């Protein structure tokens, strides 16, 4: 019995000491998939008029193509005046409308190669300004096209405001965001600032000192002076377009884009002033220096755009 008890104890202790191999458990770790933000590539000037870009349903197309269309129409002042119910334009009014076309074409291009956010901001200023000008045209414009354009501009201004958080937010932030959008982004000496500051200068002087601009600087006195420019709607419209163009040039994605706009702006004005001077529309003492400066700026912009 003693031996049997010892044997049982030995078996029990051996069983206790025996360790069975453990099977490792497979632990499943769920990893969250982090999606990288999709950055939409913006088109450059070369791709802006491809079918692919033109057919995209974006805010920048909605705003930019309208500015471009008005710019193209303004290249033909007689046709534009007829469509908007205006009387026959005098030579100075023709010059102003063609100059406005240059600003609109450049503005439309910059809006279309920018972001939708910038397009909404510029679009509100553009449509709201022109809606105000048309509603206060004082009988200078009339007809169905004029009425439809005024209504569309008003609707578009509200739509652009809604894309920025609502009409109240947009209007109450004009003294900050609105003004910032038309000012230089930095104090660097680059093509964007060189071109943009000059667009802004001509816009501001046309907005607040149109008589000085046309009568003194351009030498269009008497019946051909500032008073002849349709009670100011054309000259003020030109000023608005130049100011908004300046804002978009300041915010251009590259100096090359700003240089291309500058070549269009300065080159176009060189030709327009040359033709107006030969026709006797402008004859001020500053006309020739302005022409020479514009020609130099055109050459500079062409060089920088290469």
PDB file of C-alpha atoms in Angstrom:
ATOM      1  CA  UNK A   1       0.000   0.000   0.000  1.00  0.00           C
ATOM      2  CA  UNK A   2       2.811   2.341   0.780  1.00  0.00           C
ATOM      3  CA  UNK A   3       4.383   1.777  -2.604  1.00  0.00           C
ATOM      4  CA  UNK A   4       0.984   2.251  -4.298  1.00  0.00           C
ATOM      5  CA  UNK A   5       0.458   5.596  -2.508  1.00  0.00           C
ATOM      6  CA  UNK A   6       3.911   6.774  -3.540  1.00  0.00           C
ATOM      7  CA  UNK A   7       3.255   5.817  -7.130  1.00  0.00           C
ATOM      8  CA  UNK A   8      -0.062   7.708  -7.189  1.00  0.00           C
ATOM      9  CA  UNK A   9       1.571  10.759  -5.660  1.00  0.00           C
ATOM     10  CA  UNK A  10       4.332  10.659  -8.257  1.00  0.00           C
ATOM     11  CA  UNK A  11       1.787  10.469 -11.088  1.00  0.00           C
ATOM     12  CA  UNK A  12      -0.194  13.384  -9.639  1.00  0.00           C
ATOM     13  CA  UNK A  13       2.855  15.584  -9.269  1.00  0.00           C
ATOM     14  CA  UNK A  14       3.999  14.701 -12.773  1.00  0.00           C
ATOM     15  CA  UNK A  15       0.628  15.591 -14.209  1.00  0.00           C
ATOM     16  CA  UNK A  16       0.729  18.903 -12.404  1.00  0.00           C
ATOM     17  CA  UNK A  17       4.183  19.676 -13.689  1.00  0.00           C
ATOM     18  CA  UNK A  18       3.268  18.690 -17.237  1.00  0.00           C
ATOM     19  CA  UNK A  19       2.467  21.798 -19.317  1.00  0.00           C
ATOM     20  CA  UNK A  20       0.676  21.403 -22.585  1.00  0.00           C
ATOM     21  CA  UNK A  21       1.850  23.658 -25.389  1.00  0.00           C
ATOM     22  CA  UNK A  22      -0.464  26.619 -25.838  1.00  0.00           C
ATOM     23  CA  UNK A  23      -1.769  27.478 -29.264  1.00  0.00           C
ATOM     24  CA  UNK A  24      -1.156  31.156 -29.952  1.00  0.00           C
ATOM     25  CA  UNK A  25      -4.352  33.081 -30.683  1.00  0.00           C
ATOM     26  CA  UNK A  26      -4.565  35.094 -33.837  1.00  0.00           C
ATOM     27  CA  UNK A  27      -5.286  38.691 -32.938  1.00  0.00           C
ATOM     28  CA  UNK A  28      -7.040  40.699 -35.606  1.00  0.00           C
ATOM     29  CA  UNK A  29      -6.150  44.327 -35.622  1.00  0.00           C
ATOM     30  CA  UNK A  30      -8.437  46.541 -37.616  1.00  0.00           C
ATOM     31  CA  UNK A  31      -6.637  49.413 -39.239  1.00  0.00           C
ATOM     32  CA  UNK A  32      -8.614  52.446 -40.234  1.00  0.00           C
ATOM     33  CA  UNK A  33      -8.183  53.520 -43.801  1.00  0.00           C
ATOM     34  CA  UNK A  34      -7.184  57.139 -43.961  1.00  0.00           C
ATOM     35  CA  UNK A  35      -8.115  58.711 -47.233  1.00  0.00           C
ATOM     36  CA  UNK A  36      -5.763  61.383 -48.391  1.00  0.00           C
ATOM     37  CA  UNK A  37      -7.545  64.609 -49.321  1.00  0.00           C
ATOM     38  CA  UNK A  38      -8.195  64.868 -53.012  1.00  0.00           C
ATOM     39  CA  UNK A  39      -6.512  67.972 -54.328  1.00  0.00           C
ATOM     40  CA  UNK A  40      -8.143  69.113 -57.543  1.00  0.00           C
ATOM     41  CA  UNK A  41      -5.542  70.292 -59.976  1.00  0.00           C
ATOM     42  CA  UNK A  42      -6.375  73.697 -61.380  1.00  0.00           C
ATOM     43  CA  UNK A  43      -5.888  74.303 -65.096  1.00  0.00           C
ATOM     44  CA  UNK A  44      -3.256  76.677 -66.366  1.00  0.00           C
ATOM     45  CA  UNK A  45      -3.741  79.241 -69.110  1.00  0.00           C
ATOM     46  CA  UNK A  46      -2.810  76.742 -71.814  1.00  0.00           C
ATOM     47  CA  UNK A  47      -5.537  74.284 -70.751  1.00  0.00           C
ATOM     48  CA  UNK A  48      -8.238  76.809 -69.904  1.00  0.00           C
ATOM     49  CA  UNK A  49     -10.029  76.479 -73.235  1.00  0.00           C
ATOM     50  CA  UNK A  50      -9.910  72.731 -73.698  1.00  0.00           C
ATOM     51  CA  UNK A  51     -13.292  71.033 -74.107  1.00  0.00           C
ATOM     52  CA  UNK A  52     -12.675  69.123 -70.886  1.00  0.00           C
ATOM     53  CA  UNK A  53     -12.236  72.298 -68.854  1.00  0.00           C
ATOM     54  CA  UNK A  54     -14.985  74.268 -70.567  1.00  0.00           C
ATOM     55  CA  UNK A  55     -17.609  71.616 -69.807  1.00  0.00           C
ATOM     56  CA  UNK A  56     -16.846  71.245 -66.090  1.00  0.00           C
ATOM     57  CA  UNK A  57     -19.699  72.355 -63.816  1.00  0.00           C
ATOM     58  CA  UNK A  58     -17.651  74.569 -61.514  1.00  0.00           C
ATOM     59  CA  UNK A  59     -18.178  77.994 -60.011  1.00  0.00           C
ATOM     60  CA  UNK A  60     -15.057  79.262 -61.715  1.00  0.00           C
ATOM     61  CA  UNK A  61     -16.538  78.334 -65.097  1.00  0.00           C
ATOM     62  CA  UNK A  62     -19.933  79.868 -64.301  1.00  0.00           C
ATOM     63  CA  UNK A  63     -18.325  83.192 -63.361  1.00  0.00           C
ATOM     64  CA  UNK A  64     -15.301  83.169 -65.643  1.00  0.00           C
ATOM     65  CA  UNK A  65     -17.153  82.330 -68.831  1.00  0.00           C
ATOM     66  CA  UNK A  66     -19.649  85.142 -68.243  1.00  0.00           C
ATOM     67  CA  UNK A  67     -16.831  87.657 -67.785  1.00  0.00           C
ATOM     68  CA  UNK A  68     -15.139  86.311 -70.914  1.00  0.00           C
ATOM     69  CA  UNK A  69     -18.374  86.526 -72.909  1.00  0.00           C
ATOM     70  CA  UNK A  70     -18.934  90.161 -71.909  1.00  0.00           C
ATOM     71  CA  UNK A  71     -15.310  90.882 -72.767  1.00  0.00           C
ATOM     72  CA  UNK A  72     -15.672  89.347 -76.217  1.00  0.00           C
ATOM     73  CA  UNK A  73     -18.871  91.335 -76.836  1.00  0.00           C
ATOM     74  CA  UNK A  74     -17.223  94.569 -75.685  1.00  0.00           C
ATOM     75  CA  UNK A  75     -14.572  94.165 -78.371  1.00  0.00           C
ATOM     76  CA  UNK A  76     -17.350  95.248 -80.743  1.00  0.00           C
ATOM     77  CA  UNK A  77     -18.683  98.416 -79.063  1.00  0.00           C
ATOM     78  CA  UNK A  78     -21.278  99.182 -81.727  1.00  0.00           C
ATOM     79  CA  UNK A  79     -22.869  95.757 -81.422  1.00  0.00           C
ATOM     80  CA  UNK A  80     -22.709  95.819 -77.613  1.00  0.00           C
ATOM     81  CA  UNK A  81     -24.336  99.270 -77.486  1.00  0.00           C
ATOM     82  CA  UNK A  82     -27.113  98.155 -79.814  1.00  0.00           C
ATOM     83  CA  UNK A  83     -27.857  95.049 -77.734  1.00  0.00           C
ATOM     84  CA  UNK A  84     -27.973  97.072 -74.498  1.00  0.00           C
ATOM     85  CA  UNK A  85     -30.264  99.737 -75.945  1.00  0.00           C
ATOM     86  CA  UNK A  86     -27.666 102.519 -75.957  1.00  0.00           C
ATOM     87  CA  UNK A  87     -27.357 105.399 -78.382  1.00  0.00           C
ATOM     88  CA  UNK A  88     -24.542 105.407 -80.917  1.00  0.00           C
ATOM     89  CA  UNK A  89     -21.206 105.619 -79.103  1.00  0.00           C
ATOM     90  CA  UNK A  90     -18.796 108.494 -79.604  1.00  0.00           C
ATOM     91  CA  UNK A  91     -15.080 107.749 -80.156  1.00  0.00           C
ATOM     92  CA  UNK A  92     -14.167 108.122 -76.452  1.00  0.00           C
ATOM     93  CA  UNK A  93     -16.939 105.753 -75.397  1.00  0.00           C
ATOM     94  CA  UNK A  94     -15.708 103.266 -77.988  1.00  0.00           C
ATOM     95  CA  UNK A  95     -12.203 103.495 -76.527  1.00  0.00           C
ATOM     96  CA  UNK A  96     -13.509 102.972 -72.993  1.00  0.00           C
ATOM     97  CA  UNK A  97     -15.599  99.944 -73.944  1.00  0.00           C
ATOM     98  CA  UNK A  98     -12.708  98.306 -75.809  1.00  0.00           C
ATOM     99  CA  UNK A  99     -10.447  98.941 -72.825  1.00  0.00           C
ATOM    100  CA  UNK A 100     -13.073  97.341 -70.619  1.00  0.00           C
ATOM    101  CA  UNK A 101     -12.989  94.328 -72.936  1.00  0.00           C
ATOM    102  CA  UNK A 102      -9.270  93.847 -72.222  1.00  0.00           C
ATOM    103  CA  UNK A 103      -9.918  93.844 -68.478  1.00  0.00           C
ATOM    104  CA  UNK A 104     -12.868  91.450 -68.789  1.00  0.00           C
ATOM    105  CA  UNK A 105     -10.967  88.974 -70.941  1.00  0.00           C
ATOM    106  CA  UNK A 106      -8.062  88.927 -68.486  1.00  0.00           C
ATOM    107  CA  UNK A 107     -10.446  88.714 -65.524  1.00  0.00           C
ATOM    108  CA  UNK A 108     -12.395  85.834 -67.052  1.00  0.00           C
ATOM    109  CA  UNK A 109      -9.202  83.907 -67.728  1.00  0.00           C
ATOM    110  CA  UNK A 110      -7.885  84.341 -64.189  1.00  0.00           C
ATOM    111  CA  UNK A 111     -11.205  83.336 -62.635  1.00  0.00           C
ATOM    112  CA  UNK A 112     -11.310  80.152 -64.715  1.00  0.00           C
ATOM    113  CA  UNK A 113      -7.822  79.019 -63.702  1.00  0.00           C
ATOM    114  CA  UNK A 114      -8.355  79.859 -60.025  1.00  0.00           C
ATOM    115  CA  UNK A 115     -10.290  78.102 -57.288  1.00  0.00           C
ATOM    116  CA  UNK A 116     -14.060  77.992 -56.831  1.00  0.00           C
ATOM    117  CA  UNK A 117     -13.698  79.922 -53.566  1.00  0.00           C
ATOM    118  CA  UNK A 118     -11.884  82.787 -55.272  1.00  0.00           C
ATOM    119  CA  UNK A 119     -14.411  82.679 -58.111  1.00  0.00           C
ATOM    120  CA  UNK A 120     -17.276  83.104 -55.631  1.00  0.00           C
ATOM    121  CA  UNK A 121     -15.587  86.055 -53.963  1.00  0.00           C
ATOM    122  CA  UNK A 122     -14.709  87.852 -57.190  1.00  0.00           C
ATOM    123  CA  UNK A 123     -18.030  86.854 -58.737  1.00  0.00           C
ATOM    124  CA  UNK A 124     -20.015  88.539 -55.974  1.00  0.00           C
ATOM    125  CA  UNK A 125     -18.094  91.800 -56.402  1.00  0.00           C
ATOM    126  CA  UNK A 126     -18.409  91.589 -60.187  1.00  0.00           C
ATOM    127  CA  UNK A 127     -22.131  90.832 -60.412  1.00  0.00           C
ATOM    128  CA  UNK A 128     -23.124  93.092 -57.507  1.00  0.00           C
ATOM    129  CA  UNK A 129     -21.167  96.041 -58.942  1.00  0.00           C
ATOM    130  CA  UNK A 130     -22.619  95.692 -62.412  1.00  0.00           C
ATOM    131  CA  UNK A 131     -26.102  95.134 -61.046  1.00  0.00           C
ATOM    132  CA  UNK A 132     -25.802  98.421 -59.139  1.00  0.00           C
ATOM    133  CA  UNK A 133     -24.412 100.271 -62.169  1.00  0.00           C
ATOM    134  CA  UNK A 134     -27.182  99.021 -64.452  1.00  0.00           C
ATOM    135  CA  UNK A 135     -29.941  99.800 -61.965  1.00  0.00           C
ATOM    136  CA  UNK A 136     -28.594 103.346 -61.750  1.00  0.00           C
ATOM    137  CA  UNK A 137     -27.833 103.806 -65.448  1.00  0.00           C
ATOM    138  CA  UNK A 138     -30.186 106.777 -65.602  1.00  0.00           C
ATOM    139  CA  UNK A 139     -31.875 105.772 -68.860  1.00  0.00           C
ATOM    140  CA  UNK A 140     -28.588 105.375 -70.746  1.00  0.00           C
ATOM    141  CA  UNK A 141     -29.394 101.690 -71.302  1.00  0.00           C
ATOM    142  CA  UNK A 142     -32.758 100.137 -72.066  1.00  0.00           C
ATOM    143  CA  UNK A 143     -34.444  97.217 -73.786  1.00  0.00           C
ATOM    144  CA  UNK A 144     -34.962  93.526 -73.138  1.00  0.00           C
ATOM    145  CA  UNK A 145     -31.277  92.578 -73.099  1.00  0.00           C
ATOM    146  CA  UNK A 146     -30.554  95.300 -70.567  1.00  0.00           C
ATOM    147  CA  UNK A 147     -33.381  94.189 -68.276  1.00  0.00           C
ATOM    148  CA  UNK A 148     -32.424  90.520 -68.501  1.00  0.00           C
ATOM    149  CA  UNK A 149     -28.771  91.333 -67.818  1.00  0.00           C
ATOM    150  CA  UNK A 150     -29.676  93.387 -64.757  1.00  0.00           C
ATOM    151  CA  UNK A 151     -31.833  90.578 -63.392  1.00  0.00           C
ATOM    152  CA  UNK A 152     -29.207  87.903 -64.089  1.00  0.00           C
ATOM    153  CA  UNK A 153     -26.485  89.983 -62.412  1.00  0.00           C
ATOM    154  CA  UNK A 154     -28.639  90.367 -59.305  1.00  0.00           C
ATOM    155  CA  UNK A 155     -29.410  86.651 -59.138  1.00  0.00           C
ATOM    156  CA  UNK A 156     -25.768  85.742 -59.701  1.00  0.00           C
ATOM    157  CA  UNK A 157     -24.648  88.139 -56.949  1.00  0.00           C
ATOM    158  CA  UNK A 158     -26.992  86.453 -54.467  1.00  0.00           C
ATOM    159  CA  UNK A 159     -25.847  83.003 -55.628  1.00  0.00           C
ATOM    160  CA  UNK A 160     -22.185  83.928 -55.153  1.00  0.00           C
ATOM    161  CA  UNK A 161     -22.961  85.294 -51.686  1.00  0.00           C
ATOM    162  CA  UNK A 162     -24.648  82.022 -50.708  1.00  0.00           C
ATOM    163  CA  UNK A 163     -21.486  80.159 -51.654  1.00  0.00           C
ATOM    164  CA  UNK A 164     -19.613  82.293 -49.109  1.00  0.00           C
ATOM    165  CA  UNK A 165     -21.945  81.629 -46.203  1.00  0.00           C
ATOM    166  CA  UNK A 166     -24.903  83.836 -47.056  1.00  0.00           C
ATOM    167  CA  UNK A 167     -25.697  87.375 -48.143  1.00  0.00           C
ATOM    168  CA  UNK A 168     -25.465  88.888 -44.649  1.00  0.00           C
ATOM    169  CA  UNK A 169     -22.058  87.348 -43.947  1.00  0.00           C
ATOM    170  CA  UNK A 170     -20.720  88.380 -47.350  1.00  0.00           C
ATOM    171  CA  UNK A 171     -21.918  91.977 -47.134  1.00  0.00           C
ATOM    172  CA  UNK A 172     -20.749  92.501 -43.544  1.00  0.00           C
ATOM    173  CA  UNK A 173     -17.280  91.176 -44.386  1.00  0.00           C
ATOM    174  CA  UNK A 174     -16.749  93.415 -47.404  1.00  0.00           C
ATOM    175  CA  UNK A 175     -14.583  95.804 -45.398  1.00  0.00           C
ATOM    176  CA  UNK A 176     -12.197  92.942 -44.611  1.00  0.00           C
ATOM    177  CA  UNK A 177     -12.408  90.006 -47.021  1.00  0.00           C
ATOM    178  CA  UNK A 178     -13.688  92.065 -49.929  1.00  0.00           C
ATOM    179  CA  UNK A 179     -10.964  94.693 -49.700  1.00  0.00           C
ATOM    180  CA  UNK A 180      -8.272  92.089 -49.039  1.00  0.00           C
ATOM    181  CA  UNK A 181      -9.176  90.274 -52.256  1.00  0.00           C
ATOM    182  CA  UNK A 182      -8.235  93.293 -54.402  1.00  0.00           C
ATOM    183  CA  UNK A 183      -4.971  94.158 -52.605  1.00  0.00           C
ATOM    184  CA  UNK A 184      -1.437  92.756 -53.017  1.00  0.00           C
ATOM    185  CA  UNK A 185      -0.840  89.501 -51.146  1.00  0.00           C
ATOM    186  CA  UNK A 186       2.692  90.530 -50.122  1.00  0.00           C
ATOM    187  CA  UNK A 187       5.255  93.302 -50.546  1.00  0.00           C
ATOM    188  CA  UNK A 188       7.564  91.366 -52.848  1.00  0.00           C
ATOM    189  CA  UNK A 189       8.755  92.839 -56.130  1.00  0.00           C
ATOM    190  CA  UNK A 190       7.443  90.284 -58.604  1.00  0.00           C
ATOM    191  CA  UNK A 191       5.470  90.227 -61.838  1.00  0.00           C
ATOM    192  CA  UNK A 192       2.170  89.719 -60.029  1.00  0.00           C
ATOM    193  CA  UNK A 193       2.601  92.894 -57.993  1.00  0.00           C
ATOM    194  CA  UNK A 194       4.134  94.936 -60.828  1.00  0.00           C
ATOM    195  CA  UNK A 195       1.186  94.210 -63.129  1.00  0.00           C
ATOM    196  CA  UNK A 196      -1.498  94.156 -60.438  1.00  0.00           C
ATOM    197  CA  UNK A 197      -0.592  97.508 -58.889  1.00  0.00           C
ATOM    198  CA  UNK A 198      -0.861  99.241 -62.255  1.00  0.00           C
ATOM    199  CA  UNK A 199      -4.258  97.663 -62.971  1.00  0.00           C
ATOM    200  CA  UNK A 200      -5.388  98.767 -59.514  1.00  0.00           C
ATOM    201  CA  UNK A 201      -4.032 102.296 -60.039  1.00  0.00           C
ATOM    202  CA  UNK A 202      -5.929 102.818 -63.301  1.00  0.00           C
ATOM    203  CA  UNK A 203      -9.028 101.323 -61.735  1.00  0.00           C
ATOM    204  CA  UNK A 204      -8.961 103.617 -58.711  1.00  0.00           C
ATOM    205  CA  UNK A 205      -8.244 106.760 -60.709  1.00  0.00           C
ATOM    206  CA  UNK A 206     -11.073 105.878 -63.092  1.00  0.00           C
ATOM    207  CA  UNK A 207     -13.409 105.245 -60.164  1.00  0.00           C
ATOM    208  CA  UNK A 208     -12.737 108.407 -58.154  1.00  0.00           C
ATOM    209  CA  UNK A 209     -11.100 110.836 -60.610  1.00  0.00           C
ATOM    210  CA  UNK A 210     -12.603 110.057 -64.007  1.00  0.00           C
ATOM    211  CA  UNK A 211     -12.648 113.730 -65.006  1.00  0.00           C
ATOM    212  CA  UNK A 212      -8.922 114.058 -64.247  1.00  0.00           C
ATOM    213  CA  UNK A 213      -8.228 110.817 -66.130  1.00  0.00           C
ATOM    214  CA  UNK A 214     -10.064 111.698 -69.326  1.00  0.00           C
ATOM    215  CA  UNK A 215      -9.736 115.471 -69.410  1.00  0.00           C
ATOM    216  CA  UNK A 216      -6.240 116.044 -68.012  1.00  0.00           C
ATOM    217  CA  UNK A 217      -4.287 112.838 -68.563  1.00  0.00           C
ATOM    218  CA  UNK A 218      -5.927 111.696 -71.811  1.00  0.00           C
ATOM    219  CA  UNK A 219      -6.589 115.196 -73.111  1.00  0.00           C
ATOM    220  CA  UNK A 220     -10.183 114.408 -74.138  1.00  0.00           C
ATOM    221  CA  UNK A 221     -11.681 117.802 -73.299  1.00  0.00           C
ATOM    222  CA  UNK A 222     -14.976 119.452 -74.136  1.00  0.00           C
ATOM    223  CA  UNK A 223     -17.673 117.310 -75.705  1.00  0.00           C
ATOM    224  CA  UNK A 224     -15.180 114.439 -75.946  1.00  0.00           C
ATOM    225  CA  UNK A 225     -14.332 114.564 -72.230  1.00  0.00           C
ATOM    226  CA  UNK A 226     -15.456 112.588 -69.210  1.00  0.00           C
ATOM    227  CA  UNK A 227     -18.975 114.015 -69.359  1.00  0.00           C
ATOM    228  CA  UNK A 228     -19.469 112.283 -72.707  1.00  0.00           C
ATOM    229  CA  UNK A 229     -18.909 108.784 -71.328  1.00  0.00           C
ATOM    230  CA  UNK A 230     -22.576 107.875 -70.796  1.00  0.00           C
ATOM    231  CA  UNK A 231     -23.038 109.664 -67.471  1.00  0.00           C
ATOM    232  CA  UNK A 232     -20.161 107.671 -66.047  1.00  0.00           C
ATOM    233  CA  UNK A 233     -21.500 104.111 -66.356  1.00  0.00           C
ATOM    234  CA  UNK A 234     -18.915 103.071 -68.955  1.00  0.00           C
ATOM    235  CA  UNK A 235     -15.980 104.742 -67.207  1.00  0.00           C
ATOM    236  CA  UNK A 236     -17.066 103.403 -63.802  1.00  0.00           C
ATOM    237  CA  UNK A 237     -17.576  99.963 -65.314  1.00  0.00           C
ATOM    238  CA  UNK A 238     -14.072 100.092 -66.772  1.00  0.00           C
ATOM    239  CA  UNK A 239     -12.749 101.038 -63.338  1.00  0.00           C
ATOM    240  CA  UNK A 240     -14.586  98.134 -61.659  1.00  0.00           C
ATOM    241  CA  UNK A 241     -13.229  95.668 -64.194  1.00  0.00           C
ATOM    242  CA  UNK A 242      -9.660  96.955 -63.768  1.00  0.00           C
ATOM    243  CA  UNK A 243      -9.865  96.772 -59.965  1.00  0.00           C
ATOM    244  CA  UNK A 244     -11.198  93.206 -60.013  1.00  0.00           C
ATOM    245  CA  UNK A 245      -8.558  92.221 -62.569  1.00  0.00           C
ATOM    246  CA  UNK A 246      -5.889  93.619 -60.237  1.00  0.00           C
ATOM    247  CA  UNK A 247      -7.169  91.433 -57.411  1.00  0.00           C
ATOM    248  CA  UNK A 248      -6.973  88.296 -59.524  1.00  0.00           C
ATOM    249  CA  UNK A 249      -3.497  89.195 -60.838  1.00  0.00           C
ATOM    250  CA  UNK A 250      -2.256  89.674 -57.258  1.00  0.00           C
ATOM    251  CA  UNK A 251      -3.584  86.205 -56.449  1.00  0.00           C
ATOM    252  CA  UNK A 252      -2.335  84.540 -59.643  1.00  0.00           C
ATOM    253  CA  UNK A 253      -0.881  81.060 -59.230  1.00  0.00           C
ATOM    254  CA  UNK A 254       2.378  82.067 -60.900  1.00  0.00           C
ATOM    255  CA  UNK A 255       4.302  85.042 -62.251  1.00  0.00           C
ATOM    256  CA  UNK A 256       3.969  83.514 -65.704  1.00  0.00           C
ATOM    257  CA  UNK A 257       0.173  83.777 -65.578  1.00  0.00           C
ATOM    258  CA  UNK A 258       0.438  87.374 -64.396  1.00  0.00           C
ATOM    259  CA  UNK A 259       2.892  88.122 -67.207  1.00  0.00           C
ATOM    260  CA  UNK A 260       0.504  86.730 -69.829  1.00  0.00           C
ATOM    261  CA  UNK A 261      -2.261  88.946 -68.466  1.00  0.00           C
ATOM    262  CA  UNK A 262       0.086  91.926 -68.433  1.00  0.00           C
ATOM    263  CA  UNK A 263       1.016  91.358 -72.075  1.00  0.00           C
ATOM    264  CA  UNK A 264      -2.689  91.415 -72.997  1.00  0.00           C
ATOM    265  CA  UNK A 265      -3.451  94.436 -70.804  1.00  0.00           C
ATOM    266  CA  UNK A 266      -0.493  96.686 -71.680  1.00  0.00           C
ATOM    267  CA  UNK A 267      -0.204  95.534 -75.270  1.00  0.00           C
ATOM    268  CA  UNK A 268      -3.901  96.094 -75.879  1.00  0.00           C
ATOM    269  CA  UNK A 269      -3.858  99.554 -74.344  1.00  0.00           C
ATOM    270  CA  UNK A 270      -0.780 100.499 -76.380  1.00  0.00           C
ATOM    271  CA  UNK A 271      -2.668  99.734 -79.576  1.00  0.00           C
ATOM    272  CA  UNK A 272      -5.909 101.386 -78.404  1.00  0.00           C
ATOM    273  CA  UNK A 273      -4.228 104.634 -77.333  1.00  0.00           C
ATOM    274  CA  UNK A 274      -2.151 104.729 -80.534  1.00  0.00           C
ATOM    275  CA  UNK A 275      -5.289 104.426 -82.675  1.00  0.00           C
ATOM    276  CA  UNK A 276      -7.204 106.946 -80.519  1.00  0.00           C
ATOM    277  CA  UNK A 277      -4.345 109.446 -80.749  1.00  0.00           C
ATOM    278  CA  UNK A 278      -4.180 109.177 -84.524  1.00  0.00           C
ATOM    279  CA  UNK A 279      -7.958 109.640 -84.694  1.00  0.00           C
ATOM    280  CA  UNK A 280      -7.769 112.752 -82.490  1.00  0.00           C
ATOM    281  CA  UNK A 281      -9.819 111.184 -79.701  1.00  0.00           C
ATOM    282  CA  UNK A 282      -7.059 111.749 -77.122  1.00  0.00           C
ATOM    283  CA  UNK A 283      -4.292 114.324 -77.327  1.00  0.00           C
ATOM    284  CA  UNK A 284      -3.028 115.074 -73.822  1.00  0.00           C
ATOM    285  CA  UNK A 285       0.619 115.693 -73.002  1.00  0.00           C
ATOM    286  CA  UNK A 286       0.764 112.395 -71.135  1.00  0.00           C
ATOM    287  CA  UNK A 287      -0.530 110.248 -73.992  1.00  0.00           C
ATOM    288  CA  UNK A 288       2.842 109.595 -75.642  1.00  0.00           C
ATOM    289  CA  UNK A 289       4.660 108.789 -72.359  1.00  0.00           C
ATOM    290  CA  UNK A 290       1.821 106.438 -71.365  1.00  0.00           C
ATOM    291  CA  UNK A 291       2.043 104.720 -74.750  1.00  0.00           C
ATOM    292  CA  UNK A 292       5.809 104.307 -74.396  1.00  0.00           C
ATOM    293  CA  UNK A 293       5.451 102.947 -70.859  1.00  0.00           C
ATOM    294  CA  UNK A 294       2.781 100.481 -71.933  1.00  0.00           C
ATOM    295  CA  UNK A 295       4.999  99.283 -74.778  1.00  0.00           C
ATOM    296  CA  UNK A 296       7.898  98.735 -72.352  1.00  0.00           C
ATOM    297  CA  UNK A 297       5.635  96.879 -69.940  1.00  0.00           C
ATOM    298  CA  UNK A 298       4.387  94.715 -72.787  1.00  0.00           C
ATOM    299  CA  UNK A 299       7.944  93.720 -73.672  1.00  0.00           C
ATOM    300  CA  UNK A 300       8.697  93.035 -69.998  1.00  0.00           C
ATOM    301  CA  UNK A 301       5.629  90.839 -69.602  1.00  0.00           C
ATOM    302  CA  UNK A 302       6.346  88.902 -72.799  1.00  0.00           C
ATOM    303  CA  UNK A 303       9.884  88.238 -71.566  1.00  0.00           C
ATOM    304  CA  UNK A 304       8.712  87.124 -68.119  1.00  0.00           C
ATOM    305  CA  UNK A 305       5.986  84.939 -69.582  1.00  0.00           C
ATOM    306  CA  UNK A 306       8.395  82.860 -71.660  1.00  0.00           C
TER     307      UNK A 306
END
